[in-house]
PDB file of C-alpha atoms (C1' of nucleotides) in Angstrom:
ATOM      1  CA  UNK A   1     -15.249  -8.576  -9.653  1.00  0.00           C
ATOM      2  CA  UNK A   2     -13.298  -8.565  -6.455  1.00  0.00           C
ATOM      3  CA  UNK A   3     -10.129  -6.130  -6.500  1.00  0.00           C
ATOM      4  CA  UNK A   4      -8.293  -5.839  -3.630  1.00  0.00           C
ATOM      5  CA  UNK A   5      -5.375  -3.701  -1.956  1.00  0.00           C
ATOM      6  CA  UNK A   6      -2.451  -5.731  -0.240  1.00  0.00           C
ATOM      7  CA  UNK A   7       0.714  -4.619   1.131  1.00  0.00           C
ATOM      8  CA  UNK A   8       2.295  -7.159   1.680  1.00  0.00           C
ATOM      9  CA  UNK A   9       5.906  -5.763   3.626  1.00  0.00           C
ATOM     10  CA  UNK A  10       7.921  -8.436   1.534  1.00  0.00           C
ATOM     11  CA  UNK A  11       6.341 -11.016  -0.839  1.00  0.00           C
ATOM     12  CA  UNK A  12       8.614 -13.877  -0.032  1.00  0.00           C
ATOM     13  CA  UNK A  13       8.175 -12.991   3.908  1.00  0.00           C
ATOM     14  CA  UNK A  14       4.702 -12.947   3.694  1.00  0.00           C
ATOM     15  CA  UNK A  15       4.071 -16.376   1.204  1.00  0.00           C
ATOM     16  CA  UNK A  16       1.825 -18.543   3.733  1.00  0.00           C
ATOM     17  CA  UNK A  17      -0.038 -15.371   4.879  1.00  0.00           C
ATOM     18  CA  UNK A  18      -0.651 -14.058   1.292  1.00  0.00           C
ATOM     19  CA  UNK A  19      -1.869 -17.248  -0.271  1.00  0.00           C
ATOM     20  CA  UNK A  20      -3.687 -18.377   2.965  1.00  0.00           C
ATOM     21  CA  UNK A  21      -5.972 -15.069   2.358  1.00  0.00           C
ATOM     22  CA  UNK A  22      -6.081 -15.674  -1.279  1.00  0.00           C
ATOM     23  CA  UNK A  23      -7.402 -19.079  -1.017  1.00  0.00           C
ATOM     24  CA  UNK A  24     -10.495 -17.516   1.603  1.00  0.00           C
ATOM     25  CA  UNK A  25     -11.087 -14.256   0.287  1.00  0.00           C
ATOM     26  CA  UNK A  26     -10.910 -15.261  -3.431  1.00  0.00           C
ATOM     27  CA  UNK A  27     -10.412 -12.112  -5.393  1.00  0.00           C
ATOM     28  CA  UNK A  28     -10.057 -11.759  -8.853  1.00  0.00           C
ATOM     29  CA  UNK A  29      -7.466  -9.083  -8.818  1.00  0.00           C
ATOM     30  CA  UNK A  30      -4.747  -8.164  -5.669  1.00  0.00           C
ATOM     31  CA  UNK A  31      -2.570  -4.643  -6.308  1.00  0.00           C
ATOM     32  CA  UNK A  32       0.417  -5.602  -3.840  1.00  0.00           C
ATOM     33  CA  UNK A  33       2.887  -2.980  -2.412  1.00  0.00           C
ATOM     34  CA  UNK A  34       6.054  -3.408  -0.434  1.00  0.00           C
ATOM     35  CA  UNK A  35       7.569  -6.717  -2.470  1.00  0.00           C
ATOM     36  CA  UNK A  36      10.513  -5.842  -1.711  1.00  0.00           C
ATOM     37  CA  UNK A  37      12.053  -8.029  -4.681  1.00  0.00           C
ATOM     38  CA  UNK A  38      13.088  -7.611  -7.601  1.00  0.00           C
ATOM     39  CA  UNK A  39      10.811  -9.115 -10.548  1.00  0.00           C
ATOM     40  CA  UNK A  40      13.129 -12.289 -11.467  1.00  0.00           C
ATOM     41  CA  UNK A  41      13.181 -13.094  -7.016  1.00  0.00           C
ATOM     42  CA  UNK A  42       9.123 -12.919  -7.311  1.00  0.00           C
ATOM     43  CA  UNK A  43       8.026 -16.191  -6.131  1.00  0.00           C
ATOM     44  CA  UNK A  44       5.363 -16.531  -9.060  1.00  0.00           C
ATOM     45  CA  UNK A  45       4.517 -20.178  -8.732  1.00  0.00           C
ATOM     46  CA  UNK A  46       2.258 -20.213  -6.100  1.00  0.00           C
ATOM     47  CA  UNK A  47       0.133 -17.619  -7.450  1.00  0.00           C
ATOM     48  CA  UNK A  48       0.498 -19.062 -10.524  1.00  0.00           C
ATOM     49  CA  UNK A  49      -1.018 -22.195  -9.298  1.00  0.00           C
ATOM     50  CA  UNK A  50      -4.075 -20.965  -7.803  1.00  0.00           C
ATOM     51  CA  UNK A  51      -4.813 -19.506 -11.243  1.00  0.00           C
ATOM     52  CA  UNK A  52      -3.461 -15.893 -10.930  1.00  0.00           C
ATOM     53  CA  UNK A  53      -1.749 -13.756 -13.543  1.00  0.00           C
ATOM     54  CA  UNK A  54       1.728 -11.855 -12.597  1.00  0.00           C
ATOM     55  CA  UNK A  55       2.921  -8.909 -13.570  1.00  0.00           C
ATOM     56  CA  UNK A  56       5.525  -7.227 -11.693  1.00  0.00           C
ATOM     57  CA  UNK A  57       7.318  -4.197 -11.312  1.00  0.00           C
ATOM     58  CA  UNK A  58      10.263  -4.749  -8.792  1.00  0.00           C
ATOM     59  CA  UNK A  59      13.879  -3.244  -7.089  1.00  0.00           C
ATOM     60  CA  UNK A  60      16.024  -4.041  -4.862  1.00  0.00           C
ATOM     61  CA  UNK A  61      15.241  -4.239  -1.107  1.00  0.00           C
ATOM     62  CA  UNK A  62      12.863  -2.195  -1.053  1.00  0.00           C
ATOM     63  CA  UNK A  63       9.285  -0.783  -2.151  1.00  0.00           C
ATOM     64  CA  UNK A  64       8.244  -2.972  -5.296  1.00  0.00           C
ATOM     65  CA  UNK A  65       4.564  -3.083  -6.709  1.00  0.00           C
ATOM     66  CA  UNK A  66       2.680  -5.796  -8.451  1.00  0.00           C
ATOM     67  CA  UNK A  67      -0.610  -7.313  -9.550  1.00  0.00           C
ATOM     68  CA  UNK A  68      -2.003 -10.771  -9.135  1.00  0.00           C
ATOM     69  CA  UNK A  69      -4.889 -11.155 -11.533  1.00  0.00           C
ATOM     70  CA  UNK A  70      -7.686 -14.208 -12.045  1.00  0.00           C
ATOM     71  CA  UNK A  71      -8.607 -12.529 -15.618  1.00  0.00           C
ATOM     72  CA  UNK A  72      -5.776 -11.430 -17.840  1.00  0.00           C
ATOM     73  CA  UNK A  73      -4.293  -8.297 -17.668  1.00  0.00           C
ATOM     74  CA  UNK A  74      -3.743  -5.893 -21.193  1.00  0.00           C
ATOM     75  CA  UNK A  75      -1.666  -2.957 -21.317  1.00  0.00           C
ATOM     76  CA  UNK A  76      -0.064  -3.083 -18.657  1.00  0.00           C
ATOM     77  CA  UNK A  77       2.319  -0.199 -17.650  1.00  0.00           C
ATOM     78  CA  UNK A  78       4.781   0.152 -14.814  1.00  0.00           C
ATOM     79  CA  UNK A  79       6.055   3.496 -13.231  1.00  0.00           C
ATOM     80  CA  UNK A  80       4.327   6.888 -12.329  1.00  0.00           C
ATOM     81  CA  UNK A  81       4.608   8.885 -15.697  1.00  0.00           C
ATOM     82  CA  UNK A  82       5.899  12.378 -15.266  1.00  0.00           C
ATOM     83  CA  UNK A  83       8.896  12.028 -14.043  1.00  0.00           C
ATOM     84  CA  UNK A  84      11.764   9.644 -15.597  1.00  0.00           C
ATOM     85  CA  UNK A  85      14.678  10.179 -13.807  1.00  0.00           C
ATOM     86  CA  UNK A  86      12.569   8.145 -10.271  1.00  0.00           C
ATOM     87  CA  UNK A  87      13.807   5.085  -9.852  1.00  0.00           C
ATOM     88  CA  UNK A  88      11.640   3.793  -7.404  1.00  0.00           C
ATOM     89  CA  UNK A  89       8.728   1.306  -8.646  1.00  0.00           C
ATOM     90  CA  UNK A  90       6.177   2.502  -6.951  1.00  0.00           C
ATOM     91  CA  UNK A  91       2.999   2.500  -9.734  1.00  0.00           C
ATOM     92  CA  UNK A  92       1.677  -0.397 -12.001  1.00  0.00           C
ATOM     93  CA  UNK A  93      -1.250  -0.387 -14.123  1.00  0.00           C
ATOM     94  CA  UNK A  94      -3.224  -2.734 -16.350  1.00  0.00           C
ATOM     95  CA  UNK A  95      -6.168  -3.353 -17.653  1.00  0.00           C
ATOM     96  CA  UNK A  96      -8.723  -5.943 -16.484  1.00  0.00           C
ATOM     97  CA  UNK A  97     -11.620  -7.558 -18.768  1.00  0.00           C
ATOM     98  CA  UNK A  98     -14.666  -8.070 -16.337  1.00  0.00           C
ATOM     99  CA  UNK A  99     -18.027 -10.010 -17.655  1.00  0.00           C
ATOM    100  CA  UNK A 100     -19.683  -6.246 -18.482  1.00  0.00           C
ATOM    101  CA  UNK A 101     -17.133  -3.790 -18.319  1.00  0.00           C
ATOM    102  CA  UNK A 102     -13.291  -3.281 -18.740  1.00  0.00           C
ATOM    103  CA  UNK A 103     -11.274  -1.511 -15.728  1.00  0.00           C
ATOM    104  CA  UNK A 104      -8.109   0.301 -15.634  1.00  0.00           C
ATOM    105  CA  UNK A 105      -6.722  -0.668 -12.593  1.00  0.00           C
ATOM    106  CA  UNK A 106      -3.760   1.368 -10.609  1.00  0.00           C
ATOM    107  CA  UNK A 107      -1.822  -0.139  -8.053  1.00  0.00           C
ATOM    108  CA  UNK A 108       0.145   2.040  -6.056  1.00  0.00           C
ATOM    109  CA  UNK A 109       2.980   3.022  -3.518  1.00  0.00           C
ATOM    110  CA  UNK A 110       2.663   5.833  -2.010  1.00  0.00           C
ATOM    111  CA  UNK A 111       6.381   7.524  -0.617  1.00  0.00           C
ATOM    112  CA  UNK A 112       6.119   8.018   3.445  1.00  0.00           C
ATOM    113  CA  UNK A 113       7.603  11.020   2.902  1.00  0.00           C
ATOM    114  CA  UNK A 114       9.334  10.864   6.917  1.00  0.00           C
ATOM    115  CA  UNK A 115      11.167  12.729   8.412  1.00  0.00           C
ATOM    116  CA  UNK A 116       9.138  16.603   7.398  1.00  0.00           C
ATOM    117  CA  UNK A 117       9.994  18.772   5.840  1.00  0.00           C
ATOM    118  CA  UNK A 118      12.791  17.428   4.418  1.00  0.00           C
ATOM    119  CA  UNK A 119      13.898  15.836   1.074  1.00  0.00           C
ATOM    120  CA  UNK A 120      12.223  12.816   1.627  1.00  0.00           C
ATOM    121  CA  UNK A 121       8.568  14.873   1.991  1.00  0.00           C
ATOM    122  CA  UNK A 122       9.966  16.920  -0.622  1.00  0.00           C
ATOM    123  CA  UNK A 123      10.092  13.711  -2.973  1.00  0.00           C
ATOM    124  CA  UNK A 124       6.271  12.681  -1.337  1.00  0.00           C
ATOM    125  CA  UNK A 125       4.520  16.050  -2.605  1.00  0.00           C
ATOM    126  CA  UNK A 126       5.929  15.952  -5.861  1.00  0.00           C
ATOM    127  CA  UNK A 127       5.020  12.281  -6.394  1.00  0.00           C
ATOM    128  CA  UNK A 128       1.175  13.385  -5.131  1.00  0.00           C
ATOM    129  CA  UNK A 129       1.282  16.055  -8.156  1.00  0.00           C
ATOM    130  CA  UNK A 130       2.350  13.510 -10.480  1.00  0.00           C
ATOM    131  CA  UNK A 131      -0.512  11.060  -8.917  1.00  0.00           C
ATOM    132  CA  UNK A 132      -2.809  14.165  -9.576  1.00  0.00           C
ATOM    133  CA  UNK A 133      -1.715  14.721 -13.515  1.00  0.00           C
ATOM    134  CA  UNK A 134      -2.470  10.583 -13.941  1.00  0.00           C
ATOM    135  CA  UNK A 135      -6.098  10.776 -12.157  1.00  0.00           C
ATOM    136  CA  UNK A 136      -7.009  13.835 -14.325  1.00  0.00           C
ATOM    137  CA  UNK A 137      -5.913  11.100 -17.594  1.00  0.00           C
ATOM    138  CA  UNK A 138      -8.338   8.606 -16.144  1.00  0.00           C
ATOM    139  CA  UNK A 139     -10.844  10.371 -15.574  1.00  0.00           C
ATOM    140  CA  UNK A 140     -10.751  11.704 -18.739  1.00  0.00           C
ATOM    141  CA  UNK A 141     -11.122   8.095 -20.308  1.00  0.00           C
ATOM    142  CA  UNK A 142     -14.241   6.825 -20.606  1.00  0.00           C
ATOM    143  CA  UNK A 143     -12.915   3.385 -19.229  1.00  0.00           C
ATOM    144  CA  UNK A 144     -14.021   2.927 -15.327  1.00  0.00           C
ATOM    145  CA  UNK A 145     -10.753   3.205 -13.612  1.00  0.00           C
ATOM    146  CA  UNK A 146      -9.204   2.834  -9.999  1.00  0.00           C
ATOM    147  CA  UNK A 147      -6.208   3.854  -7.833  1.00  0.00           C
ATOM    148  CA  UNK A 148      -5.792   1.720  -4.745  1.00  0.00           C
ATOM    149  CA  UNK A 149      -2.616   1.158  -2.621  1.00  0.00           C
ATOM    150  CA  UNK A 150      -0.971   2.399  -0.056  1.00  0.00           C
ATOM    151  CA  UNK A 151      -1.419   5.644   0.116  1.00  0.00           C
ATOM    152  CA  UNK A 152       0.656   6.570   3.364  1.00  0.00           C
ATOM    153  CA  UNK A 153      -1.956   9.461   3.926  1.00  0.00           C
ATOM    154  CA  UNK A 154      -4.139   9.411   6.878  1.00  0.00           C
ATOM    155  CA  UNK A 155      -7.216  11.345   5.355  1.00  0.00           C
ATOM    156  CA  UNK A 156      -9.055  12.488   8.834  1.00  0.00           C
ATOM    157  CA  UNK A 157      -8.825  12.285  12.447  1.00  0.00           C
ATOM    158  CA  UNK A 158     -11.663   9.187  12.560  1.00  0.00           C
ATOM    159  CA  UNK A 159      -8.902   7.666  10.832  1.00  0.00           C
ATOM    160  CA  UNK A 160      -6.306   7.034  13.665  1.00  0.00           C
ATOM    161  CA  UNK A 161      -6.418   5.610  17.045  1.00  0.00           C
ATOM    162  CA  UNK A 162      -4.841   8.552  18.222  1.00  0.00           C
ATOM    163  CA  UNK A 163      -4.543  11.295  15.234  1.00  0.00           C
ATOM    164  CA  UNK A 164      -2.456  13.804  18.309  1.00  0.00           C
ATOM    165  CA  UNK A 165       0.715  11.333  17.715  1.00  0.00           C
ATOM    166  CA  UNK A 166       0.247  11.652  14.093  1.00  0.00           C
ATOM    167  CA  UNK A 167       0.211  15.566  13.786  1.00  0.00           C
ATOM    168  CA  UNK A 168       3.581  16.315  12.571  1.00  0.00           C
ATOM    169  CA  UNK A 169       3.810  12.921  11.025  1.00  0.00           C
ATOM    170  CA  UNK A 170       4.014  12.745   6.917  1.00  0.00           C
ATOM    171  CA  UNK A 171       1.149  10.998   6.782  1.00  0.00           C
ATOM    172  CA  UNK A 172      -0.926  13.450   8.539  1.00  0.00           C
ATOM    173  CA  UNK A 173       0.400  17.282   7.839  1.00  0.00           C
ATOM    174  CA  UNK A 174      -1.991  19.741   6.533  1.00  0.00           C
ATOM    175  CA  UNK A 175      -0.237  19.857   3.373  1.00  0.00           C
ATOM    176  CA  UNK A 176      -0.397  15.883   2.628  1.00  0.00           C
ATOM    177  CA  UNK A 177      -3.964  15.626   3.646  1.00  0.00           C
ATOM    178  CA  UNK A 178      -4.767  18.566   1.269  1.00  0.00           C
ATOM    179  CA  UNK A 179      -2.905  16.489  -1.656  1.00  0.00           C
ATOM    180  CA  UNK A 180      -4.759  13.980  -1.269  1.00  0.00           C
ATOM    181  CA  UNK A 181      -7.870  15.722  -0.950  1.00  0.00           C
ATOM    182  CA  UNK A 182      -7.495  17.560  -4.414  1.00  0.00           C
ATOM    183  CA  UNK A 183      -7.320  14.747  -5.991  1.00  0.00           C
ATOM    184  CA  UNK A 184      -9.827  13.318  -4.325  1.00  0.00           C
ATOM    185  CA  UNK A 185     -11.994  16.248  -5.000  1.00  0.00           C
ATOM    186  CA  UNK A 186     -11.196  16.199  -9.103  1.00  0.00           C
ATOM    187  CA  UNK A 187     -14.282  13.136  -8.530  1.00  0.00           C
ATOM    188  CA  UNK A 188     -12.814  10.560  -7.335  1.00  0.00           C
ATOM    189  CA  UNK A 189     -15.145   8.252  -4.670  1.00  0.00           C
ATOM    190  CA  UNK A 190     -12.579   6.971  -1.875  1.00  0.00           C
ATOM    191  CA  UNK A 191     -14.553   3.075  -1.689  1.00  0.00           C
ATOM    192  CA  UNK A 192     -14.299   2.736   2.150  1.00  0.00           C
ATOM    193  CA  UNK A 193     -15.843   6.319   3.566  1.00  0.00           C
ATOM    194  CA  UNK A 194     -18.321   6.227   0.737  1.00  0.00           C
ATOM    195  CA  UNK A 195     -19.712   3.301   2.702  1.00  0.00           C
ATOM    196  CA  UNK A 196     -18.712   3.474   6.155  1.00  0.00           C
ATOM    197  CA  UNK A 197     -18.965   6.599   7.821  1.00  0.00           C
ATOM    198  CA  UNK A 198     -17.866   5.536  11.497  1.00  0.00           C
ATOM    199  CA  UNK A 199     -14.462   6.014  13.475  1.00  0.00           C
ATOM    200  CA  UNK A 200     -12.342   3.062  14.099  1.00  0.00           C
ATOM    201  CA  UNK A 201     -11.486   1.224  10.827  1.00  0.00           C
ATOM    202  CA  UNK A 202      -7.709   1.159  10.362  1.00  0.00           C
ATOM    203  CA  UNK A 203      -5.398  -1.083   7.472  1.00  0.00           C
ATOM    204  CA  UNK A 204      -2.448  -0.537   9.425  1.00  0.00           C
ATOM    205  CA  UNK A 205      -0.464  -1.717  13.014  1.00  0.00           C
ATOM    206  CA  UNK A 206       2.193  -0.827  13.347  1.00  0.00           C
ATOM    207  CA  UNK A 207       4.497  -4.141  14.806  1.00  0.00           C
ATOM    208  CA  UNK A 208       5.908  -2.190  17.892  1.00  0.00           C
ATOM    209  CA  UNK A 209       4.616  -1.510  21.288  1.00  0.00           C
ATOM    210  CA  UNK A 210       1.598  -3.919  21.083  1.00  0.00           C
ATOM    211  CA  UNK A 211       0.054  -1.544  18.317  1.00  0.00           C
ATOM    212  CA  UNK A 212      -2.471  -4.637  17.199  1.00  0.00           C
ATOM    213  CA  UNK A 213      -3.229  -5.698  20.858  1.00  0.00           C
ATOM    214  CA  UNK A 214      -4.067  -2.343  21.593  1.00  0.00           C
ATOM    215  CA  UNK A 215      -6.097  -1.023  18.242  1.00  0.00           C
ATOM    216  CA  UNK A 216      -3.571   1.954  17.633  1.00  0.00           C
ATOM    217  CA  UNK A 217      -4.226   1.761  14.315  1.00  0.00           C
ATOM    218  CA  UNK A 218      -4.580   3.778  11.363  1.00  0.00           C
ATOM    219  CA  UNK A 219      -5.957   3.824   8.006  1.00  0.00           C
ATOM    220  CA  UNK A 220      -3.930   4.465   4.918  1.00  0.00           C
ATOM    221  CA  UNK A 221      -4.852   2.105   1.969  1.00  0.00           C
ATOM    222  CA  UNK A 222      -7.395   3.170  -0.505  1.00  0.00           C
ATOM    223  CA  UNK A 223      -9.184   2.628  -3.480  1.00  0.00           C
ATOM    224  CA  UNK A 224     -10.161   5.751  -5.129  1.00  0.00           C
ATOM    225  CA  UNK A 225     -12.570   5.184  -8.018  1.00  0.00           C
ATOM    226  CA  UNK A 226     -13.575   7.487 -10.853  1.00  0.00           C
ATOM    227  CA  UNK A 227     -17.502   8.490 -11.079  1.00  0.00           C
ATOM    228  CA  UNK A 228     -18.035   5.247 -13.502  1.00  0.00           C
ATOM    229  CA  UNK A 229     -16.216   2.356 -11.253  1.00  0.00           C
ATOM    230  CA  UNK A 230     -17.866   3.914  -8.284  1.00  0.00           C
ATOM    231  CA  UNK A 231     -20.814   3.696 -10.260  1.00  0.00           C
ATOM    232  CA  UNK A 232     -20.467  -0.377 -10.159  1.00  0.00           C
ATOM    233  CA  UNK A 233     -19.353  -0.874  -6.753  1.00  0.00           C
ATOM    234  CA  UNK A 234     -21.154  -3.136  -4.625  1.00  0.00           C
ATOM    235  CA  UNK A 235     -19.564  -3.428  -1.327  1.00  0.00           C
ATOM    236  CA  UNK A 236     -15.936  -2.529   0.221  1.00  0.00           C
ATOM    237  CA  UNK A 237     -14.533  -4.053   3.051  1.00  0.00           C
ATOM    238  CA  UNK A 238     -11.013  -3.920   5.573  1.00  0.00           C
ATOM    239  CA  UNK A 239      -9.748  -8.157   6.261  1.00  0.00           C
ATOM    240  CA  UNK A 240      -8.655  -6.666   9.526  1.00  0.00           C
ATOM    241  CA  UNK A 241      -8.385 -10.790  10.590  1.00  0.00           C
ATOM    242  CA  UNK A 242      -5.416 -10.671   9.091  1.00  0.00           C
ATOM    243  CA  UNK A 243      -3.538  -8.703  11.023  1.00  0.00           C
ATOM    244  CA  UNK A 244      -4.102 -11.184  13.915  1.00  0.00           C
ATOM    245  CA  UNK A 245      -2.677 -14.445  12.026  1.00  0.00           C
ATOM    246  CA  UNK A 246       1.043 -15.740  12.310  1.00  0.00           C
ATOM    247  CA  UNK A 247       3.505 -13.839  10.856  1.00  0.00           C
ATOM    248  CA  UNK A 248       1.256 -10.832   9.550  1.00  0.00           C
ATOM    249  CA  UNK A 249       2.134  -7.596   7.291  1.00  0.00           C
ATOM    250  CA  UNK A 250       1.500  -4.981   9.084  1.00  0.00           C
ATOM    251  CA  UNK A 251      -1.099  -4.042   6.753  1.00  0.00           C
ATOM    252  CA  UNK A 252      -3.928  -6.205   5.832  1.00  0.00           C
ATOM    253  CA  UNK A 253      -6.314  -5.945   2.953  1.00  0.00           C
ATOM    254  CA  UNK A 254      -8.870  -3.406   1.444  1.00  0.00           C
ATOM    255  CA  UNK A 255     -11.048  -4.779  -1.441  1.00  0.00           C
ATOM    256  CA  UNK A 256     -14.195  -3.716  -3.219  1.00  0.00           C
ATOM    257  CA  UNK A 257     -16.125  -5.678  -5.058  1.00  0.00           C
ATOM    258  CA  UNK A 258     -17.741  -4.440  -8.753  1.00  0.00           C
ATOM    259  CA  UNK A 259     -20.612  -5.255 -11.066  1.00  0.00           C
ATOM    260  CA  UNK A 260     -18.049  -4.976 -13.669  1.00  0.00           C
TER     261      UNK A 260
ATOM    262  C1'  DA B   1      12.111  11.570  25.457  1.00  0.00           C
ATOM    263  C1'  DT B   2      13.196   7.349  23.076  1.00  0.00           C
ATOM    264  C1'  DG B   3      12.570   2.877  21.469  1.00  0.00           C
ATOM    265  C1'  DC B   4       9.720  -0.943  21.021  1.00  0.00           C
ATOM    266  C1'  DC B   5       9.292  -4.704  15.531  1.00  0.00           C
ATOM    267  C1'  DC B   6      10.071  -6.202  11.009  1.00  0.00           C
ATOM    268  C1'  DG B   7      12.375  -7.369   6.185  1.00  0.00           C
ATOM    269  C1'  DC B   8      16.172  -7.006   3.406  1.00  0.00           C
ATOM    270  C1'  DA B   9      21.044  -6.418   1.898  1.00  0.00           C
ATOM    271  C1'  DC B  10      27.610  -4.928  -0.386  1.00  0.00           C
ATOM    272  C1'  DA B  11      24.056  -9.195   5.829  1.00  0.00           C
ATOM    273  C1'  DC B  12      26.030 -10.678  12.233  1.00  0.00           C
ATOM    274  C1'  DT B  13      24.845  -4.143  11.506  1.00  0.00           C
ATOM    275  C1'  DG B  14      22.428  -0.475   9.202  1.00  0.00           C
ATOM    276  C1'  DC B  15      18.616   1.327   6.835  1.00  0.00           C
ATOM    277  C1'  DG B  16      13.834   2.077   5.656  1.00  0.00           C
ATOM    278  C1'  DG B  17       9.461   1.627   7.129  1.00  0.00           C
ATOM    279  C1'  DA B  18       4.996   4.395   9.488  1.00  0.00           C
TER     280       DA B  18
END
DNA sequence: ATGCCCGCACACTGCGGA
């Protein structure tokens, strides 16, 4: 089972280039960020068409989650628990029948948390504690579970271009990293480092100043998997190729694919 | 040192993004 990572930086902006990687990369299951839409604006046919299930969780303008699925989705669940008065949709969940095994599947949208410190990091931290409270729940179900997305948290140095511009960036203080990394360290497997270990693999470009051309890059979309999805995965990959195609996200995929 | 480029909305300018 192939699940992938997407965002997509507007789903009706990005139509062509989403469905144009759909139709090569075949997965069974895409977590999209950024839709920017609300769920009645989400252009469901041509998804629809190539055989996907929709489920949605939408605003206005901005941020916006969803997930595109081949098999059908149960229980599905939108919005970060822990805190009710957030309004942003930034978390949907569901859960995904494979031929062995049934997975719990997290999409998510990480806040930037830019400019820090400030309210808006103020906002990011707390949302990484409620992330943490939710990946203790999985991993205390016996269902193999996942939290992909974007993640807006550079883990390491290898994983920027040029970490120096990113040190008093959001994505990169000490205090984000360590977020990240406790709940990394509760035993979750983050897909990509557990099989690549070498510098220079980014998901993201930014769109100014020839970022692409150039390889400034950085990586910020993951799939963390509890001990019993990591258990099943078979290979994880960046589409980096799509980053070079007409009218790109500025992210591109991450997928892993699962004996499930 | 700053902005570069995008997408979207109370849209022809401002905001958020990273």
């Amino acid at each position: 089972m192939k699940i992938a990572t997407f965002n997509v930086n507007g789903i009706k902006a990005r139509l062509n280039a989403v469905t144009d990687w759909l139709d090569e990369s075949q997965p069974d299951v895409v977590l999209c960020q950024e839709i920017k839409s609300v769920d009645q604006g989400f252009p469901r046919e041509p998804f629809e068409d190539r055989g996907y299930n929709v489920e949605t969780h939408g605003q206005k303008g901005f941020n916006g989650v969803a997930i595109l699925s081949k098999r059908p989705l149960e229980d599905v669940r939108r919005g970060l628990p822990g805190d009710d008065s957030d309004e942003q949709a930034r978390w949907i969940e569901a859960t995904v029948m494979g031929d062995h095994h049934a997975v719990r599947v997290c999409g998510l949208y990480l806040p930037n948390g830019n400019p820090a410190p400030g309210p808006k990091y103020d906002y990011k931290l707390a949302w990484m504690q409620r992330l943490e409270a939710r990946a203790r729940d999985l991993l205390a179900d016996e269902m193999p579970a996942l939290m992909a997305g974007d993640y807006n948290v550079i883990p390491q140095a290898e994983d920027a271009a040029r970490p120096e511009a990113w040190k008093d960036d959001a994505l990169y203080l000490p205090q984000t990293r360590a977020a990240f990394r406790r709940i990394l360290n509760l035993g979750f497997t983050e897909a990509f480092r557990a099989r690549t270990e070498a510098p220079g693999y980014y998901s993201f470009w930014d769109y100014q100043a020839g970022a692409w051309e150039k390889n400034n890059g950085i990586r910020i979309d993951h799939l963390l998997l509890t001990p019993a999805a990591a258990d099943l995965m078979t290979d994880c990959q960046i589409d980096a190729f799509a980053r070079g195609r007409e009218k790109p996200s500025d992210h591109v995929p991450v997928w892993i694919d699962l004996a499930a």
